[in-house]
Tab-separated table of C-alpha atoms and ligand atoms in Angstrom:
chain	number	residue	atom	x	y	z
A	21	MET	CA	-28.387	24.864	-32.397
A	22	HIS	CA	-25.067	26.326	-31.311
A	23	ARG	CA	-21.672	24.798	-32.005
A	24	ILE	CA	-19.486	23.482	-29.222
A	25	TYR	CA	-15.899	24.612	-29.382
A	26	LEU	CA	-13.458	22.159	-27.781
A	27	ASP	CA	-10.236	23.330	-29.411
A	28	HIS	CA	-8.969	25.929	-26.942
A	29	ALA	CA	-5.385	24.632	-27.204
A	30	SER	CA	-5.427	25.833	-30.779
A	31	THR	CA	-6.858	29.241	-29.969
A	32	THR	CA	-9.370	30.761	-27.590
A	33	PRO	CA	-12.208	33.141	-28.448
A	34	CYS	CA	-11.529	36.722	-27.412
A	35	ASP	CA	-13.252	37.651	-24.137
A	36	PRO	CA	-15.806	40.460	-24.762
A	37	LEU	CA	-14.298	42.399	-21.823
A	38	VAL	CA	-10.930	42.246	-23.583
A	39	LEU	CA	-12.420	43.621	-26.765
A	40	GLU	CA	-13.978	46.433	-24.725
A	41	ALA	CA	-10.564	47.332	-23.257
A	42	MET	CA	-9.023	47.374	-26.752
A	43	ARG	CA	-11.699	49.430	-28.490
A	44	PRO	CA	-10.518	52.992	-27.655
A	45	PHE	CA	-7.068	52.212	-29.045
A	46	PHE	CA	-8.519	51.697	-32.517
A	47	PHE	CA	-10.288	55.064	-32.380
A	48	GLU	CA	-9.931	58.064	-30.095
A	49	GLN	CA	-6.689	56.828	-28.499
A	50	GLY	CA	-5.358	55.370	-31.743
A	51	GLY	CA	-2.046	57.260	-31.820
A	52	ASN	CA	1.383	55.842	-32.561
A	53	PRO	CA	3.150	55.082	-29.252
A	54	SER	CA	6.313	56.691	-30.620
A	55	SER	CA	4.616	60.032	-31.480
A	56	PRO	CA	5.220	63.043	-29.250
A	57	HIS	CA	1.654	64.446	-29.304
A	58	ALA	CA	-1.241	63.703	-26.956
A	59	GLU	CA	-2.548	60.703	-28.908
A	60	GLY	CA	0.959	59.280	-29.023
A	61	ARG	CA	1.504	59.831	-25.318
A	62	GLU	CA	-1.762	58.090	-24.490
A	63	ALA	CA	-0.885	55.120	-26.650
A	64	ARG	CA	2.613	54.973	-25.137
A	65	LYS	CA	1.191	55.038	-21.624
A	66	ALA	CA	-1.191	52.198	-22.506
A	67	VAL	CA	1.669	50.110	-23.922
A	68	GLU	CA	3.817	50.767	-20.840
A	69	ASP	CA	0.947	49.993	-18.462
A	70	ALA	CA	0.416	46.714	-20.303
A	71	ARG	CA	4.125	45.963	-20.047
A	72	ALA	CA	3.916	46.437	-16.273
A	73	VAL	CA	0.989	43.989	-16.098
A	74	MET	CA	2.850	41.388	-18.156
A	75	ALA	CA	6.043	41.825	-16.125
A	76	SER	CA	4.296	41.513	-12.771
A	77	PHE	CA	2.428	38.419	-13.970
A	78	ILE	CA	5.651	36.510	-14.610
A	79	GLY	CA	7.759	38.165	-11.888
A	80	ALA	CA	9.979	40.049	-14.342
A	81	GLU	CA	11.133	43.657	-14.655
A	82	GLU	CA	9.274	45.841	-17.141
A	83	GLY	CA	12.380	46.306	-19.265
A	84	GLU	CA	12.589	42.550	-19.730
A	85	ILE	CA	9.309	42.321	-21.695
A	86	THR	CA	9.344	42.711	-25.482
A	87	PHE	CA	6.039	42.768	-27.356
A	88	THR	CA	5.918	40.590	-30.467
A	89	SER	CA	3.378	39.300	-32.969
A	90	GLY	CA	2.912	36.045	-31.042
A	91	ALA	CA	4.756	33.056	-29.700
A	92	SER	CA	6.134	31.940	-33.072
A	93	GLU	CA	7.995	35.209	-33.400
A	94	SER	CA	9.040	35.117	-29.735
A	95	ASN	CA	10.500	31.630	-30.139
A	96	ASN	CA	12.296	32.501	-33.385
A	97	GLN	CA	13.680	35.647	-31.781
A	98	ALA	CA	14.955	33.778	-28.723
A	99	VAL	CA	16.636	30.935	-30.616
A	100	PHE	CA	18.376	33.186	-33.133
A	101	ALA	CA	19.341	35.759	-30.504
A	102	ALA	CA	20.930	33.148	-28.257
A	103	ALA	CA	22.838	31.560	-31.136
A	104	ASP	CA	24.061	34.931	-32.302
A	105	ALA	CA	25.102	36.113	-28.853
A	106	LEU	CA	26.871	32.928	-27.824
A	107	LYS	CA	28.281	31.491	-31.052
A	108	ASP	CA	31.835	32.192	-29.937
A	109	LYS	CA	31.276	30.169	-26.752
A	110	GLY	CA	29.823	27.107	-28.463
A	111	ARG	CA	27.657	25.846	-31.255
A	112	HIS	CA	25.619	23.126	-29.615
A	113	LEU	CA	21.919	23.493	-28.781
A	114	VAL	CA	19.618	21.120	-26.907
A	115	ALA	CA	15.830	20.935	-27.157
A	116	SER	CA	13.108	18.503	-26.318
A	117	ALA	CA	11.846	16.503	-29.281
A	118	ILE	CA	8.329	17.778	-28.490
A	119	GLU	CA	8.939	21.493	-28.955
A	120	HIS	CA	6.585	23.493	-31.153
A	121	HIS	CA	7.741	23.900	-34.764
A	122	SER	CA	8.470	27.580	-34.078
A	123	VAL	CA	11.378	26.342	-31.932
A	124	LEU	CA	12.338	23.281	-33.992
A	125	GLU	CA	12.522	25.031	-37.344
A	126	PRO	CA	14.817	27.863	-36.218
A	127	LEU	CA	17.010	25.154	-34.669
A	128	HIS	CA	16.984	23.324	-37.977
A	129	ARG	CA	18.029	26.520	-39.768
A	130	LEU	CA	20.932	26.866	-37.342
A	131	GLU	CA	21.923	23.275	-38.049
A	132	GLN	CA	22.170	24.134	-41.729
A	133	GLU	CA	24.470	26.983	-40.721
A	134	GLY	CA	26.874	24.709	-38.864
A	135	PHE	CA	25.410	24.503	-35.358
A	136	GLU	CA	24.688	21.085	-33.822
A	137	VAL	CA	21.322	20.264	-32.281
A	138	SER	CA	20.491	17.405	-29.886
A	139	LEU	CA	16.827	16.541	-29.398
A	140	VAL	CA	15.856	14.849	-26.149
A	141	LYS	CA	12.895	12.512	-26.349
A	142	PRO	CA	10.177	12.304	-23.711
A	143	ARG	CA	9.553	9.056	-21.870
A	144	ALA	CA	6.425	7.069	-22.704
A	145	ASP	CA	4.371	9.381	-20.442
A	146	GLY	CA	5.130	12.364	-22.666
A	147	ILE	CA	7.398	14.001	-20.112
A	148	VAL	CA	11.012	14.815	-20.851
A	149	ARG	CA	13.236	14.099	-17.856
A	150	SER	CA	15.567	16.863	-16.732
A	151	GLU	CA	18.288	14.245	-16.163
A	152	ASP	CA	17.994	13.254	-19.836
A	153	ILE	CA	18.445	16.897	-20.769
A	154	GLN	CA	21.403	17.102	-18.414
A	155	SER	CA	22.999	14.082	-20.112
A	156	ALA	CA	22.687	15.803	-23.482
A	157	LEU	CA	24.576	18.916	-22.303
A	158	ARG	CA	28.161	19.432	-23.460
A	159	PRO	CA	30.764	22.037	-22.581
A	160	ASP	CA	29.863	23.832	-25.831
A	161	THR	CA	26.058	23.802	-25.250
A	162	ILE	CA	24.784	27.372	-25.425
A	163	LEU	CA	20.999	27.005	-25.311
A	164	VAL	CA	18.400	24.580	-23.945
A	165	CYS	CA	14.756	24.807	-25.112
A	166	LEU	CA	11.903	23.206	-23.209
A	167	VAL	CA	8.208	23.805	-23.733
A	168	HIS	CA	6.339	24.400	-20.443
A	169	ALA	CA	3.362	22.317	-21.625
A	170	ASN	CA	3.243	20.515	-24.924
A	171	ASN	CA	0.523	21.853	-27.205
A	172	GLU	CA	-0.647	18.472	-28.487
A	173	ILE	CA	-0.674	16.092	-25.550
A	174	GLY	CA	-0.714	18.751	-22.838
A	175	THR	CA	2.009	17.237	-20.664
A	176	LEU	CA	3.730	19.573	-18.208
A	177	GLN	CA	7.506	19.550	-18.488
A	178	PRO	CA	10.081	19.933	-15.686
A	179	VAL	CA	11.044	23.517	-16.538
A	180	GLU	CA	11.909	24.413	-12.941
A	181	GLU	CA	14.506	21.642	-12.530
A	182	THR	CA	15.859	22.098	-16.036
A	183	GLY	CA	16.169	25.825	-15.379
A	184	ARG	CA	18.203	25.143	-12.237
A	185	ILE	CA	20.524	22.826	-14.170
A	186	CYS	CA	21.016	25.469	-16.861
A	187	ARG	CA	21.587	28.203	-14.291
A	188	GLN	CA	24.337	26.206	-12.549
A	189	ARG	CA	26.162	25.831	-15.846
A	190	GLY	CA	25.442	29.305	-17.200
A	191	THR	CA	23.584	27.857	-20.200
A	192	TYR	CA	20.814	29.953	-21.742
A	193	PHE	CA	17.331	28.483	-21.317
A	194	LEU	CA	14.215	29.155	-23.431
A	195	VAL	CA	10.817	28.218	-22.025
A	196	ASP	CA	7.864	28.255	-24.395
A	197	ALA	CA	4.998	28.993	-22.009
A	198	THR	CA	2.397	29.501	-24.733
A	199	GLN	CA	0.077	26.791	-23.443
A	200	THR	CA	0.436	27.590	-19.745
A	201	ALA	CA	0.459	31.404	-19.515
A	202	GLY	CA	-2.946	32.553	-18.324
A	203	HIS	CA	-3.909	29.034	-17.272
A	204	LEU	CA	-1.327	28.093	-14.647
A	205	PRO	CA	1.184	30.133	-12.653
A	206	VAL	CA	4.211	31.056	-14.791
A	207	ASN	CA	6.885	32.881	-12.826
A	208	ILE	CA	10.515	33.340	-13.743
A	209	ASN	CA	11.467	33.240	-10.062
A	210	ASP	CA	10.402	29.585	-10.051
A	211	ILE	CA	11.494	28.895	-13.620
A	212	PRO	CA	14.999	30.313	-13.983
A	213	CYS	CA	15.267	31.090	-17.706
A	214	HIS	CA	16.699	33.617	-20.127
A	215	TYR	CA	13.735	33.701	-22.491
A	216	LEU	CA	10.054	32.927	-22.048
A	217	SER	CA	7.435	33.103	-24.808
A	218	LEU	CA	3.721	33.611	-24.625
A	219	SER	CA	0.813	34.500	-26.886
A	220	ALA	CA	-2.423	36.398	-26.163
A	221	HIS	CA	-4.750	34.282	-28.293
A	222	LYS	CA	-4.202	31.273	-26.054
A	223	PHE	CA	-5.722	33.060	-23.058
A	224	TYR	CA	-8.787	34.837	-24.475
A	225	GLY	CA	-6.847	37.782	-25.869
A	226	PRO	CA	-6.558	38.867	-29.497
A	227	LYS	CA	-4.619	36.991	-32.172
A	228	GLY	CA	-1.357	38.315	-33.558
A	229	VAL	CA	0.178	39.618	-30.334
A	230	GLY	CA	2.514	38.017	-27.846
A	231	ALA	CA	5.486	38.705	-25.661
A	232	LEU	CA	9.005	37.540	-25.082
A	233	TYR	CA	10.643	37.804	-21.694
A	234	ILE	CA	14.352	38.425	-22.194
A	235	ARG	CA	16.435	38.275	-19.022
A	236	ARG	CA	18.279	41.536	-18.527
A	237	GLN	CA	21.712	40.007	-18.945
A	238	ALA	CA	20.732	38.010	-22.060
A	239	LYS	CA	22.054	39.511	-25.230
A	240	GLY	CA	21.186	39.008	-28.864
A	241	ARG	CA	20.331	40.789	-32.060
A	242	ALA	CA	16.784	41.743	-32.982
A	243	LEU	CA	14.966	39.668	-35.576
A	244	ILE	CA	13.012	42.616	-37.008
A	245	LEU	CA	15.012	45.695	-37.892
A	246	GLY	CA	14.030	49.196	-38.905
A	247	GLY	CA	13.113	51.161	-35.785
A	248	ASP	CA	14.012	51.716	-32.143
A	249	GLN	CA	10.742	50.473	-30.687
A	250	GLU	CA	10.862	47.986	-27.809
A	251	HIS	CA	14.289	49.353	-26.759
A	252	GLY	CA	15.672	48.343	-30.140
A	253	ARG	CA	14.747	44.711	-29.606
A	254	ARG	CA	11.861	44.661	-32.100
A	255	ALA	CA	11.256	47.270	-34.780
A	256	GLY	CA	7.773	48.259	-35.910
A	257	THR	CA	4.901	50.347	-34.568
A	258	GLN	CA	3.527	48.532	-31.561
A	259	ASN	CA	0.122	46.883	-31.883
A	260	THR	CA	-1.397	49.066	-29.155
A	261	PRO	CA	-4.917	47.556	-29.163
A	262	GLY	CA	-3.463	44.044	-29.199
A	263	ILE	CA	-1.017	44.773	-26.404
A	264	VAL	CA	-3.745	46.397	-24.272
A	265	GLY	CA	-5.984	43.409	-24.994
A	266	MET	CA	-3.289	40.928	-24.009
A	267	ALA	CA	-2.773	42.628	-20.635
A	268	ALA	CA	-6.534	42.857	-20.034
A	269	ALA	CA	-6.885	39.156	-20.877
A	270	LEU	CA	-4.112	38.217	-18.501
A	271	LYS	CA	-5.691	40.218	-15.672
A	272	ILE	CA	-8.961	38.322	-16.096
A	273	CYS	CA	-7.118	34.999	-16.152
A	274	ARG	CA	-5.187	35.934	-13.037
A	275	GLN	CA	-8.370	36.717	-11.095
A	276	GLN	CA	-9.952	33.351	-11.772
A	277	MET	CA	-6.963	31.101	-12.405
A	278	SER	CA	-7.055	28.524	-9.637
A	279	GLU	CA	-10.847	28.203	-9.618
A	280	GLU	CA	-10.987	27.915	-13.400
A	281	ALA	CA	-8.122	25.426	-13.572
A	282	SER	CA	-9.892	23.099	-11.161
A	283	ARG	CA	-13.241	23.475	-12.962
A	284	GLU	CA	-11.609	22.644	-16.298
A	285	ALA	CA	-9.663	19.759	-14.772
A	286	GLY	CA	-13.002	18.328	-13.598
A	287	LEU	CA	-14.347	18.409	-17.174
A	288	ARG	CA	-11.091	16.974	-18.519
A	289	ASP	CA	-11.222	14.104	-16.013
A	290	GLU	CA	-14.806	13.373	-16.931
A	291	ILE	CA	-13.740	13.064	-20.577
A	292	ILE	CA	-10.765	10.831	-19.765
A	293	ASP	CA	-12.739	8.556	-17.424
A	294	PHE	CA	-15.534	8.118	-19.939
A	295	VAL	CA	-13.284	7.411	-22.923
A	296	LEU	CA	-11.088	4.882	-21.151
A	297	LYS	CA	-14.116	3.073	-19.735
A	298	GLU	CA	-16.596	3.281	-22.587
A	299	ILE	CA	-14.546	3.264	-25.769
A	300	PRO	CA	-12.627	0.037	-26.399
A	301	SER	CA	-9.069	0.178	-27.773
A	302	SER	CA	-8.523	3.791	-26.726
A	303	VAL	CA	-5.432	5.183	-25.038
A	304	LEU	CA	-4.748	8.442	-23.290
A	305	ASN	CA	-1.583	10.041	-24.650
A	306	GLY	CA	0.650	11.663	-22.061
A	307	SER	CA	0.734	11.465	-18.300
A	308	ARG	CA	-2.646	11.449	-16.622
A	309	GLY	CA	-1.503	13.483	-13.624
A	310	ARG	CA	0.967	15.973	-15.095
A	311	ARG	CA	-1.045	17.573	-17.857
A	312	LEU	CA	-2.762	20.870	-18.597
A	313	PRO	CA	-6.089	21.236	-16.793
A	314	ASN	CA	-7.905	21.657	-20.098
A	315	ASN	CA	-6.302	18.969	-22.294
A	316	ALA	CA	-7.290	15.371	-23.057
A	317	HIS	CA	-5.541	13.620	-25.949
A	318	PHE	CA	-6.318	10.114	-27.163
A	319	SER	CA	-5.504	7.565	-29.841
A	320	PHE	CA	-8.173	5.187	-31.091
A	321	ALA	CA	-7.244	1.930	-32.807
A	322	GLY	CA	-8.778	1.473	-36.250
A	323	ILE	CA	-9.754	5.141	-36.634
A	324	LYS	CA	-8.300	7.927	-38.751
A	325	GLY	CA	-8.211	11.089	-36.676
A	326	GLU	CA	-9.127	13.208	-39.693
A	327	ASP	CA	-12.327	11.224	-40.246
A	328	LEU	CA	-13.245	11.510	-36.602
A	329	VAL	CA	-12.641	15.267	-36.542
A	330	SER	CA	-14.821	15.664	-39.662
A	331	ALA	CA	-17.593	13.464	-38.277
A	332	LEU	CA	-17.647	15.458	-35.042
A	333	ASP	CA	-17.563	18.717	-37.004
A	334	MET	CA	-20.790	17.638	-38.719
A	335	ALA	CA	-22.250	17.115	-35.254
A	336	ARG	CA	-21.398	20.777	-34.361
A	337	LEU	CA	-18.298	19.848	-32.356
A	338	SER	CA	-14.917	21.477	-32.952
A	339	VAL	CA	-11.978	19.322	-31.912
A	340	SER	CA	-8.633	18.571	-33.516
A	341	MET	CA	-6.112	15.810	-34.016
A	342	GLY	CA	-3.326	17.696	-32.351
A	343	SER	CA	-1.775	20.822	-33.670
A	344	ALA	CA	-3.702	23.243	-35.904
A	345	CYS	CA	-0.374	24.450	-37.316
A	346	THR	CA	0.323	21.061	-38.906
A	347	TRP	CA	-3.210	20.141	-40.055
A	348	GLY	CA	-3.038	18.865	-43.606
A	349	ARG	CA	0.404	17.299	-43.205
A	350	LEU	CA	-0.094	13.613	-43.827
A	351	GLU	CA	2.715	12.289	-41.700
A	352	PRO	CA	2.094	11.469	-38.024
A	353	SER	CA	2.926	14.219	-35.559
A	354	HIS	CA	6.522	14.442	-34.314
A	355	VAL	CA	5.188	14.577	-30.764
A	356	LEU	CA	3.280	11.314	-30.998
A	357	THR	CA	6.036	9.427	-32.794
A	358	SER	CA	8.533	10.593	-30.160
A	359	LEU	CA	6.344	8.827	-27.575
A	360	GLY	CA	6.836	5.594	-29.497
A	361	LEU	CA	3.287	5.426	-30.898
A	362	SER	CA	2.885	3.427	-34.103
A	363	PRO	CA	2.076	5.552	-37.180
A	364	ALA	CA	-1.463	4.115	-37.204
A	365	MET	CA	-2.117	5.053	-33.560
A	366	ALA	CA	-0.500	8.464	-34.097
A	367	LEU	CA	-2.833	9.115	-37.030
A	368	GLY	CA	-5.809	7.925	-34.985
A	369	SER	CA	-5.506	10.761	-32.494
A	370	LEU	CA	-7.899	13.315	-31.082
A	371	ARG	CA	-7.254	16.368	-28.915
A	372	VAL	CA	-10.068	17.807	-26.831
A	373	SER	CA	-9.332	21.079	-25.064
A	374	VAL	CA	-11.990	22.709	-22.922
A	375	GLY	CA	-12.211	26.388	-22.016
A	376	ARG	CA	-13.809	29.186	-20.046
A	377	TRP	CA	-17.293	28.734	-21.466
A	378	THR	CA	-17.373	24.923	-21.753
A	379	THR	CA	-20.180	23.413	-19.682
A	380	ARG	CA	-20.865	19.914	-18.366
A	381	GLU	CA	-23.770	19.664	-20.794
A	382	ASP	CA	-21.357	20.376	-23.658
A	383	ILE	CA	-19.133	17.543	-22.481
A	384	GLN	CA	-22.002	15.113	-22.065
A	385	TYR	CA	-23.174	15.832	-25.625
A	386	PHE	CA	-19.596	15.515	-26.914
A	387	LEU	CA	-19.019	12.178	-25.198
A	388	ALA	CA	-22.237	10.676	-26.527
A	389	GLN	CA	-21.338	11.845	-30.045
A	390	LEU	CA	-17.758	10.634	-29.731
A	391	LYS	CA	-18.841	7.141	-28.766
A	392	SER	CA	-21.377	6.928	-31.560
A	393	LYS	CA	-19.041	8.345	-34.246
A	394	ILE	CA	-16.243	5.947	-33.280
A	395	THR	CA	-18.621	2.993	-33.376
A	396	GLY	CA	-19.866	4.180	-36.777
A	397	LEU	CA	-16.382	4.700	-38.215
A	398	ARG	CA	-15.161	1.334	-36.970
B	601	LIG	N1	4.279	27.392	-29.010
B	601	LIG	C1	3.253	26.611	-28.612
B	601	LIG	C2	3.487	25.601	-27.530
B	601	LIG	C3	1.996	26.762	-29.199
B	601	LIG	O1	0.979	25.998	-28.792
B	601	LIG	C4	1.820	27.726	-30.222
B	601	LIG	C5	0.474	27.904	-30.902
B	601	LIG	N2	-0.016	26.743	-31.494
B	601	LIG	C6	2.913	28.504	-30.595
B	601	LIG	C7	4.124	28.310	-29.959
B	601	LIG	C8	2.774	29.564	-31.653
B	601	LIG	O2	1.994	30.611	-31.179
B	601	LIG	P1	1.442	31.783	-32.114
B	601	LIG	O3	0.220	31.235	-32.756
B	601	LIG	O4	1.142	32.887	-31.174
B	601	LIG	O5	2.511	32.142	-33.069
């Protein structure tokens, strides 16, 4: 009996076609992209071709794409670069309270170094309002950070409007598009920003590779020093197979994006409808309408999320409470508490995220198991 993986928000399995595209770059084309010989030239061409794919996907110029080890590095790089570049203009930074920790912790570090940080809470529907962000801005605000879609509750944030507000004021804007890239359109012509982060393993690419869009005019020091790779913005031999895999993964996503988003949204809606109708004392966290096509996130009264995740695991189902990065921390998630959920409801949470190979049969089995496990646990 096979397992059913419903934790795609945490990571996605690598598409076999992606692995196929990567394979030569481990072997016969395994040169260092900085080397002058044939193997090096081939690797360099592959990296630059991938850069062109990434740039065209988000509407950027090739020179605006920096390859990184993933979205955590991209977010760290963006926050520290902006603070470094603009510290003489101001020392105030604004972020939503539901950013990923790879944004919040660099901000916290800056706070310890004398910067001030204002966190803007979402409303009860899990959406931060751009007017609330606007109210938090001050003449000395240098950077605004807003996640495109939250990784726990899946709510889509008003990055377009917030970007326009930032552009009018000349404030730098970081958009963490890790949960949306590959799943929904992400284009910097619609989302005016200075930095945009993404990560291959969220869209069926390999783990450990990502990208940071850095607007041409945006300045800032590199985070990783020791080489001139990536135009001096990120030292270290490029992960050629990973970069090739990321571009291949994005191409596949692009081909099937709208069809796949509506198929996944159908499965998501089936889950939400069933839970709200069939499982008493359950709530959907985050807006019903403005959420990722693949995300459903609930709280169940009288249940510990950890127990539910373990019970479902025993029934061959992989789901999570929220964020894989914070599993094992006993306190309720910062995202759920910012919505005003009680600690008990925040700890009674479950995230279900469907993906490319999830079928209706998988969801029917999951829902039957969910109902029975909750009844059992209660
Ligand atoms: N931002 C968001 C919104 C995420 O969901 C994640 C992954 N959980 C990250 C950043 C970090 O990505 P990575 O694993 O590539 O470092």
